[in-house]
Amino acid sequence: QVATGAATAFLAVSLWASPASLVGIPEVANNVDHPAMSPFVSVASAKDMASATGSRVNKDPESLLRLGLPINNKEVRGLQTSIETIKQDIGSKRKSAALDGVKKSRTTINQKASKMTSSCRDANVCTEILGKMSEGLDPLEIALKESSDAFQGSEQERTALDKAYKAQDGIQKLLTNLEEQMVPAGYKTPVPAEYSDLPQLEGGRATVEMVLKKGDGGKFRVEGKLYDKAEMKMIIDGFNAPVTGGNFVDLVDKGFYNNMNIQRSDGFVVQTGDPDGPADGYVGTPSKSVGKGKHGERLIPLEIFVQGDKGPFYEITIEDEGRGGAATTLPFSSYGAMGWAREEYEANSGSSQFFWLLFDSDLTPAGKNVLDGRYPTFGYVVEGADFLGDIKEEDVIVSAKVTDGIQFLKRAEKAQPVAAPAEALE
């Protein structure tokens, strides 16, 4: 598949749901600088809300997951902006700016704690989290001051900045816990009843951990270091992709991906999910509404969630919906973003194949991301993403396990047998 027009600069994207093509590149979607926001998401800065279709690109998977939570508290979003900006300032050695961010974050916690805890399911839990965040600002401030006192480029400066990164990361994880407490009790993303015979990740997120080994018995090389195995942790999002995420978690829990080879690695994506044999995906009881593939594959509907909507829409791309350029709740803007594979011209042809996007802002610049709204993002790699750069075809997924959140998996209701589709998958 060869990209045309302005999208040629986008690496002539062609994903494959073996043996069929996944992506045909359309004209580049219109740029949207300030996408509409969900009624559950409060106001945040343009920088933090920017998706891959916006004027600026947020590449942080944990930030994107926080922004994808169905919460409504502007104070915590302001705190999020301050804390995430500190990380950027540390990376750019803007030490004075980072110290200002610490001061701003501390002021927000001290002065607006009650407004934040009022949105929590358990105010006492959030009060405890805010206390820990406040305590964590002290070592962060000390490390930043030490880095400012050290000579630029010295070992002392490097050590101090490493301490600052570690302290900021701890605060950031507490921030995630705080925001997760703000998700309304019993919240479930609305899904049409006709998909009840498909597994769904309902009312939460799941953690999946994978271990891979080299197919030739070699080692993985990451930043000059050698590793016997690649270990990755992924967050699968049932708030923004309940059907896609549920399908993936269901297959992981069944052991479907264990001992499966990586089937594509081309510098743009790493892809797997095509089992041995004639079937192109998982063979199982199909959905009555979606049907099955030519070899009995369980198919799932294309699922797209646009910011500002109350839930995803299904079985149609964002362009066909007439909303090209609108920002999705989980954008393809992070290295290791997880997307569901399908055929180019068949919205409901996905089964079990998925890919990790090796995002590069030079290849997918703001306003030119043609994956958002055409393929669902259902999660992100939050640990071990660097391994993706050295995962090659024929490397093996030794194990894939759901290590947290399995309680959110709603098993498929029994469906009636359906006839084979009139047109077989090519």
PDB file of N, CA, C and O in Angstrom, residues 303-357:
ATOM      1  N   GLU A 303     -14.027   0.325  17.100  1.00  0.00           N
ATOM      2  CA  GLU A 303     -14.489   1.093  18.266  1.00  0.00           C
ATOM      3  C   GLU A 303     -13.672   2.384  18.367  1.00  0.00           C
ATOM      4  O   GLU A 303     -12.464   2.347  18.572  1.00  0.00           O
ATOM      5  N   ILE A 304     -14.334   3.528  18.225  1.00  0.00           N
ATOM      6  CA  ILE A 304     -13.660   4.825  18.240  1.00  0.00           C
ATOM      7  C   ILE A 304     -14.348   5.732  19.264  1.00  0.00           C
ATOM      8  O   ILE A 304     -15.571   5.878  19.258  1.00  0.00           O
ATOM      9  N   PHE A 305     -13.554   6.355  20.116  1.00  0.00           N
ATOM     10  CA  PHE A 305     -14.076   7.242  21.163  1.00  0.00           C
ATOM     11  C   PHE A 305     -13.477   8.627  20.950  1.00  0.00           C
ATOM     12  O   PHE A 305     -12.271   8.824  21.062  1.00  0.00           O
ATOM     13  N   VAL A 306     -14.336   9.587  20.647  1.00  0.00           N
ATOM     14  CA  VAL A 306     -13.903  10.960  20.392  1.00  0.00           C
ATOM     15  C   VAL A 306     -14.116  11.805  21.638  1.00  0.00           C
ATOM     16  O   VAL A 306     -15.127  11.662  22.341  1.00  0.00           O
ATOM     17  N   GLN A 307     -13.146  12.675  21.926  1.00  0.00           N
ATOM     18  CA  GLN A 307     -13.283  13.563  23.063  1.00  0.00           C
ATOM     19  C   GLN A 307     -14.560  14.396  22.929  1.00  0.00           C
ATOM     20  O   GLN A 307     -14.864  14.939  21.876  1.00  0.00           O
ATOM     21  N   GLY A 308     -15.303  14.470  24.023  1.00  0.00           N
ATOM     22  CA  GLY A 308     -16.563  15.202  24.017  1.00  0.00           C
ATOM     23  C   GLY A 308     -17.771  14.312  23.902  1.00  0.00           C
ATOM     24  O   GLY A 308     -18.879  14.734  24.234  1.00  0.00           O
ATOM     25  N   ASP A 309     -17.589  13.076  23.442  1.00  0.00           N
ATOM     26  CA  ASP A 309     -18.698  12.127  23.351  1.00  0.00           C
ATOM     27  C   ASP A 309     -18.900  11.426  24.695  1.00  0.00           C
ATOM     28  O   ASP A 309     -17.986  11.345  25.521  1.00  0.00           O
ATOM     29  N   LYS A 310     -20.072  10.852  24.886  1.00  0.00           N
ATOM     30  CA  LYS A 310     -20.349  10.119  26.118  1.00  0.00           C
ATOM     31  C   LYS A 310     -19.875   8.678  26.046  1.00  0.00           C
ATOM     32  O   LYS A 310     -19.799   7.994  27.069  1.00  0.00           O
ATOM     33  N   GLY A 311     -19.605   8.203  24.843  1.00  0.00           N
ATOM     34  CA  GLY A 311     -19.141   6.840  24.672  1.00  0.00           C
ATOM     35  C   GLY A 311     -18.617   6.647  23.271  1.00  0.00           C
ATOM     36  O   GLY A 311     -18.698   7.547  22.426  1.00  0.00           O
ATOM     37  N   PRO A 312     -18.044   5.478  22.983  1.00  0.00           N
ATOM     38  CA  PRO A 312     -17.512   5.224  21.643  1.00  0.00           C
ATOM     39  C   PRO A 312     -18.626   5.070  20.614  1.00  0.00           C
ATOM     40  O   PRO A 312     -19.772   4.772  20.946  1.00  0.00           O
ATOM     41  N   PHE A 313     -18.273   5.276  19.342  1.00  0.00           N
ATOM     42  CA  PHE A 313     -19.162   4.843  18.262  1.00  0.00           C
ATOM     43  C   PHE A 313     -18.504   3.635  17.599  1.00  0.00           C
ATOM     44  O   PHE A 313     -17.304   3.395  17.768  1.00  0.00           O
ATOM     45  N   TYR A 314     -19.269   2.875  16.836  1.00  0.00           N
ATOM     46  CA  TYR A 314     -18.822   1.571  16.386  1.00  0.00           C
ATOM     47  C   TYR A 314     -19.046   1.357  14.892  1.00  0.00           C
ATOM     48  O   TYR A 314     -19.912   1.963  14.288  1.00  0.00           O
ATOM     49  N   GLU A 315     -18.200   0.487  14.342  1.00  0.00           N
ATOM     50  CA  GLU A 315     -18.354  -0.057  12.988  1.00  0.00           C
ATOM     51  C   GLU A 315     -18.143   0.972  11.884  1.00  0.00           C
ATOM     52  O   GLU A 315     -18.539   0.743  10.740  1.00  0.00           O
ATOM     53  N   ILE A 316     -17.496   2.091  12.207  1.00  0.00           N
ATOM     54  CA  ILE A 316     -17.280   3.128  11.203  1.00  0.00           C
ATOM     55  C   ILE A 316     -16.073   3.961  11.614  1.00  0.00           C
ATOM     56  O   ILE A 316     -15.819   4.154  12.809  1.00  0.00           O
ATOM     57  N   THR A 317     -15.300   4.423  10.637  1.00  0.00           N
ATOM     58  CA  THR A 317     -14.132   5.249  10.944  1.00  0.00           C
ATOM     59  C   THR A 317     -14.563   6.678  11.235  1.00  0.00           C
ATOM     60  O   THR A 317     -15.694   7.080  10.938  1.00  0.00           O
ATOM     61  N   ILE A 318     -13.643   7.442  11.775  1.00  0.00           N
ATOM     62  CA  ILE A 318     -13.951   8.822  12.118  1.00  0.00           C
ATOM     63  C   ILE A 318     -14.224   9.657  10.869  1.00  0.00           C
ATOM     64  O   ILE A 318     -15.052  10.571  10.886  1.00  0.00           O
ATOM     65  N   GLU A 319     -13.553   9.330   9.750  1.00  0.00           N
ATOM     66  CA  GLU A 319     -13.810  10.046   8.502  1.00  0.00           C
ATOM     67  C   GLU A 319     -15.195   9.723   7.968  1.00  0.00           C
ATOM     68  O   GLU A 319     -15.940  10.608   7.533  1.00  0.00           O
ATOM     69  N   ASP A 320     -15.563   8.433   7.987  1.00  0.00           N
ATOM     70  CA  ASP A 320     -16.880   8.042   7.506  1.00  0.00           C
ATOM     71  C   ASP A 320     -17.991   8.586   8.405  1.00  0.00           C
ATOM     72  O   ASP A 320     -19.129   8.748   7.965  1.00  0.00           O
ATOM     73  N   GLU A 321     -17.640   8.853   9.653  1.00  0.00           N
ATOM     74  CA  GLU A 321     -18.581   9.461  10.578  1.00  0.00           C
ATOM     75  C   GLU A 321     -18.726  10.963  10.306  1.00  0.00           C
ATOM     76  O   GLU A 321     -19.602  11.629  10.854  1.00  0.00           O
ATOM     77  N   GLY A 322     -17.851  11.483   9.438  1.00  0.00           N
ATOM     78  CA  GLY A 322     -17.894  12.902   9.096  1.00  0.00           C
ATOM     79  C   GLY A 322     -17.230  13.788  10.114  1.00  0.00           C
ATOM     80  O   GLY A 322     -17.534  14.984  10.210  1.00  0.00           O
ATOM     81  N   ARG A 323     -16.273  13.210  10.883  1.00  0.00           N
ATOM     82  CA  ARG A 323     -15.645  13.975  11.963  1.00  0.00           C
ATOM     83  C   ARG A 323     -14.127  13.917  11.871  1.00  0.00           C
ATOM     84  O   ARG A 323     -13.422  13.929  12.871  1.00  0.00           O
ATOM     85  N   GLY A 324     -13.612  13.805  10.665  1.00  0.00           N
ATOM     86  CA  GLY A 324     -12.176  13.722  10.465  1.00  0.00           C
ATOM     87  C   GLY A 324     -11.450  14.886  11.118  1.00  0.00           C
ATOM     88  O   GLY A 324     -11.833  16.035  10.947  1.00  0.00           O
ATOM     89  N   GLY A 325     -10.397  14.571  11.886  1.00  0.00           N
ATOM     90  CA  GLY A 325      -9.632  15.601  12.574  1.00  0.00           C
ATOM     91  C   GLY A 325     -10.014  15.774  14.026  1.00  0.00           C
ATOM     92  O   GLY A 325      -9.281  16.395  14.783  1.00  0.00           O
ATOM     93  N   ALA A 326     -11.157  15.228  14.441  1.00  0.00           N
ATOM     94  CA  ALA A 326     -11.536  15.306  15.849  1.00  0.00           C
ATOM     95  C   ALA A 326     -10.566  14.482  16.686  1.00  0.00           C
ATOM     96  O   ALA A 326     -10.060  13.454  16.240  1.00  0.00           O
ATOM     97  N   ALA A 327     -10.303  14.928  17.892  1.00  0.00           N
ATOM     98  CA  ALA A 327      -9.339  14.249  18.759  1.00  0.00           C
ATOM     99  C   ALA A 327      -9.979  13.055  19.452  1.00  0.00           C
ATOM    100  O   ALA A 327     -11.097  13.137  19.962  1.00  0.00           O
ATOM    101  N   THR A 328      -9.271  11.943  19.470  1.00  0.00           N
ATOM    102  CA  THR A 328      -9.743  10.763  20.173  1.00  0.00           C
ATOM    103  C   THR A 328      -9.290  10.804  21.625  1.00  0.00           C
ATOM    104  O   THR A 328      -8.329  11.486  21.973  1.00  0.00           O
ATOM    105  N   THR A 329      -9.989  10.068  22.476  1.00  0.00           N
ATOM    106  CA  THR A 329      -9.676  10.096  23.903  1.00  0.00           C
ATOM    107  C   THR A 329      -8.323   9.470  24.205  1.00  0.00           C
ATOM    108  O   THR A 329      -7.644   9.890  25.141  1.00  0.00           O
ATOM    109  N   LEU A 330      -7.944   8.446  23.443  1.00  0.00           N
ATOM    110  CA  LEU A 330      -6.614   7.836  23.577  1.00  0.00           C
ATOM    111  C   LEU A 330      -5.915   7.938  22.227  1.00  0.00           C
ATOM    112  O   LEU A 330      -6.149   7.123  21.340  1.00  0.00           O
ATOM    113  N   PRO A 331      -5.062   8.918  22.039  1.00  0.00           N
ATOM    114  CA  PRO A 331      -4.428   9.113  20.729  1.00  0.00           C
ATOM    115  C   PRO A 331      -3.216   8.208  20.512  1.00  0.00           C
ATOM    116  O   PRO A 331      -2.603   7.721  21.461  1.00  0.00           O
ATOM    117  N   PHE A 332      -2.888   8.003  19.251  1.00  0.00           N
ATOM    118  CA  PHE A 332      -1.665   7.304  18.870  1.00  0.00           C
ATOM    119  C   PHE A 332      -0.503   8.300  18.920  1.00  0.00           C
ATOM    120  O   PHE A 332       0.078   8.652  17.906  1.00  0.00           O
ATOM    121  N   SER A 333      -0.162   8.757  20.099  1.00  0.00           N
ATOM    122  CA  SER A 333       0.899   9.760  20.196  1.00  0.00           C
ATOM    123  C   SER A 333       2.011   9.355  21.142  1.00  0.00           C
ATOM    124  O   SER A 333       2.864  10.172  21.465  1.00  0.00           O
ATOM    125  N   SER A 334       2.013   8.114  21.582  1.00  0.00           N
ATOM    126  CA  SER A 334       3.034   7.643  22.511  1.00  0.00           C
ATOM    127  C   SER A 334       3.747   6.429  21.927  1.00  0.00           C
ATOM    128  O   SER A 334       3.128   5.587  21.274  1.00  0.00           O
ATOM    129  N   TYR A 335       5.035   6.340  22.165  1.00  0.00           N
ATOM    130  CA  TYR A 335       5.810   5.180  21.746  1.00  0.00           C
ATOM    131  C   TYR A 335       5.290   3.969  22.519  1.00  0.00           C
ATOM    132  O   TYR A 335       5.291   3.945  23.745  1.00  0.00           O
ATOM    133  N   GLY A 336       4.816   2.967  21.791  1.00  0.00           N
ATOM    134  CA  GLY A 336       4.236   1.800  22.435  1.00  0.00           C
ATOM    135  C   GLY A 336       2.722   1.867  22.565  1.00  0.00           C
ATOM    136  O   GLY A 336       2.123   1.018  23.224  1.00  0.00           O
ATOM    137  N   ALA A 337       2.092   2.855  21.920  1.00  0.00           N
ATOM    138  CA  ALA A 337       0.629   2.874  21.876  1.00  0.00           C
ATOM    139  C   ALA A 337       0.140   1.587  21.218  1.00  0.00           C
ATOM    140  O   ALA A 337       0.697   1.129  20.223  1.00  0.00           O
ATOM    141  N   MET A 338      -0.908   0.998  21.762  1.00  0.00           N
ATOM    142  CA  MET A 338      -1.400  -0.291  21.291  1.00  0.00           C
ATOM    143  C   MET A 338      -2.638  -0.109  20.429  1.00  0.00           C
ATOM    144  O   MET A 338      -3.621   0.510  20.856  1.00  0.00           O
ATOM    145  N   GLY A 339      -2.592  -0.622  19.212  1.00  0.00           N
ATOM    146  CA  GLY A 339      -3.702  -0.477  18.287  1.00  0.00           C
ATOM    147  C   GLY A 339      -4.217  -1.828  17.827  1.00  0.00           C
ATOM    148  O   GLY A 339      -3.466  -2.813  17.777  1.00  0.00           O
ATOM    149  N   TRP A 340      -5.494  -1.867  17.476  1.00  0.00           N
ATOM    150  CA  TRP A 340      -6.120  -3.118  17.031  1.00  0.00           C
ATOM    151  C   TRP A 340      -6.076  -3.200  15.510  1.00  0.00           C
ATOM    152  O   TRP A 340      -6.473  -2.279  14.809  1.00  0.00           O
ATOM    153  N   ALA A 341      -5.577  -4.311  14.999  1.00  0.00           N
ATOM    154  CA  ALA A 341      -5.395  -4.492  13.560  1.00  0.00           C
ATOM    155  C   ALA A 341      -6.696  -4.941  12.905  1.00  0.00           C
ATOM    156  O   ALA A 341      -7.495  -5.665  13.484  1.00  0.00           O
ATOM    157  N   ARG A 342      -6.863  -4.493  11.670  1.00  0.00           N
ATOM    158  CA  ARG A 342      -8.029  -4.898  10.877  1.00  0.00           C
ATOM    159  C   ARG A 342      -7.689  -4.742   9.406  1.00  0.00           C
ATOM    160  O   ARG A 342      -6.646  -4.213   9.043  1.00  0.00           O
ATOM    161  N   GLU A 343      -8.595  -5.218   8.557  1.00  0.00           N
ATOM    162  CA  GLU A 343      -8.412  -5.030   7.126  1.00  0.00           C
ATOM    163  C   GLU A 343      -8.699  -3.589   6.736  1.00  0.00           C
ATOM    164  O   GLU A 343      -9.465  -2.886   7.412  1.00  0.00           O
ATOM    165  N   GLU A 344      -8.119  -3.189   5.641  1.00  0.00           N
ATOM    166  CA  GLU A 344      -8.233  -1.793   5.213  1.00  0.00           C
ATOM    167  C   GLU A 344      -9.665  -1.359   4.989  1.00  0.00           C
ATOM    168  O   GLU A 344     -10.081  -0.281   5.428  1.00  0.00           O
ATOM    169  N   TYR A 345     -10.451  -2.167   4.301  1.00  0.00           N
ATOM    170  CA  TYR A 345     -11.787  -1.751   3.891  1.00  0.00           C
ATOM    171  C   TYR A 345     -12.899  -2.432   4.680  1.00  0.00           C
ATOM    172  O   TYR A 345     -14.067  -2.302   4.324  1.00  0.00           O
ATOM    173  N   GLU A 346     -12.546  -3.144   5.735  1.00  0.00           N
ATOM    174  CA  GLU A 346     -13.555  -3.829   6.543  1.00  0.00           C
ATOM    175  C   GLU A 346     -13.416  -3.380   7.995  1.00  0.00           C
ATOM    176  O   GLU A 346     -12.510  -3.798   8.701  1.00  0.00           O
ATOM    177  N   ALA A 347     -14.324  -2.514   8.428  1.00  0.00           N
ATOM    178  CA  ALA A 347     -14.219  -1.947   9.776  1.00  0.00           C
ATOM    179  C   ALA A 347     -14.301  -3.012  10.859  1.00  0.00           C
ATOM    180  O   ALA A 347     -13.640  -2.905  11.895  1.00  0.00           O
ATOM    181  N   ASN A 348     -15.096  -4.051  10.614  1.00  0.00           N
ATOM    182  CA  ASN A 348     -15.326  -5.062  11.649  1.00  0.00           C
ATOM    183  C   ASN A 348     -14.531  -6.340  11.406  1.00  0.00           C
ATOM    184  O   ASN A 348     -15.011  -7.439  11.666  1.00  0.00           O
ATOM    185  N   SER A 349     -13.320  -6.223  10.885  1.00  0.00           N
ATOM    186  CA  SER A 349     -12.525  -7.408  10.553  1.00  0.00           C
ATOM    187  C   SER A 349     -11.444  -7.724  11.576  1.00  0.00           C
ATOM    188  O   SER A 349     -10.697  -8.682  11.416  1.00  0.00           O
ATOM    189  N   GLY A 350     -11.344  -6.938  12.644  1.00  0.00           N
ATOM    190  CA  GLY A 350     -10.351  -7.238  13.680  1.00  0.00           C
ATOM    191  C   GLY A 350     -10.739  -8.460  14.475  1.00  0.00           C
ATOM    192  O   GLY A 350     -11.920  -8.716  14.730  1.00  0.00           O
ATOM    193  N   SER A 351      -9.739  -9.242  14.896  1.00  0.00           N
ATOM    194  CA  SER A 351     -10.020 -10.441  15.680  1.00  0.00           C
ATOM    195  C   SER A 351      -9.079 -10.551  16.870  1.00  0.00           C
ATOM    196  O   SER A 351      -9.486 -10.399  18.012  1.00  0.00           O
ATOM    197  N   SER A 352      -7.790 -10.782  16.583  1.00  0.00           N
ATOM    198  CA  SER A 352      -6.817 -10.950  17.674  1.00  0.00           C
ATOM    199  C   SER A 352      -5.483 -10.272  17.383  1.00  0.00           C
ATOM    200  O   SER A 352      -4.624 -10.205  18.256  1.00  0.00           O
ATOM    201  N   GLN A 353      -5.302  -9.785  16.158  1.00  0.00           N
ATOM    202  CA  GLN A 353      -4.035  -9.149  15.815  1.00  0.00           C
ATOM    203  C   GLN A 353      -4.005  -7.708  16.321  1.00  0.00           C
ATOM    204  O   GLN A 353      -4.980  -6.971  16.177  1.00  0.00           O
ATOM    205  N   PHE A 354      -2.880  -7.338  16.905  1.00  0.00           N
ATOM    206  CA  PHE A 354      -2.709  -5.981  17.400  1.00  0.00           C
ATOM    207  C   PHE A 354      -1.274  -5.548  17.144  1.00  0.00           C
ATOM    208  O   PHE A 354      -0.404  -6.351  16.793  1.00  0.00           O
ATOM    209  N   PHE A 355      -1.032  -4.258  17.305  1.00  0.00           N
ATOM    210  CA  PHE A 355       0.317  -3.739  17.076  1.00  0.00           C
ATOM    211  C   PHE A 355       0.688  -2.714  18.134  1.00  0.00           C
ATOM    212  O   PHE A 355      -0.171  -2.074  18.748  1.00  0.00           O
ATOM    213  N   TRP A 356       1.983  -2.604  18.353  1.00  0.00           N
ATOM    214  CA  TRP A 356       2.551  -1.513  19.135  1.00  0.00           C
ATOM    215  C   TRP A 356       3.106  -0.498  18.144  1.00  0.00           C
ATOM    216  O   TRP A 356       3.907  -0.838  17.269  1.00  0.00           O
ATOM    217  N   LEU A 357       2.695   0.739  18.258  1.00  0.00           N
ATOM    218  CA  LEU A 357       3.194   1.773  17.369  1.00  0.00           C
ATOM    219  C   LEU A 357       4.524   2.306  17.884  1.00  0.00           C
ATOM    220  O   LEU A 357       4.646   2.696  19.051  1.00  0.00           O
TER     221      LEU A 357
END
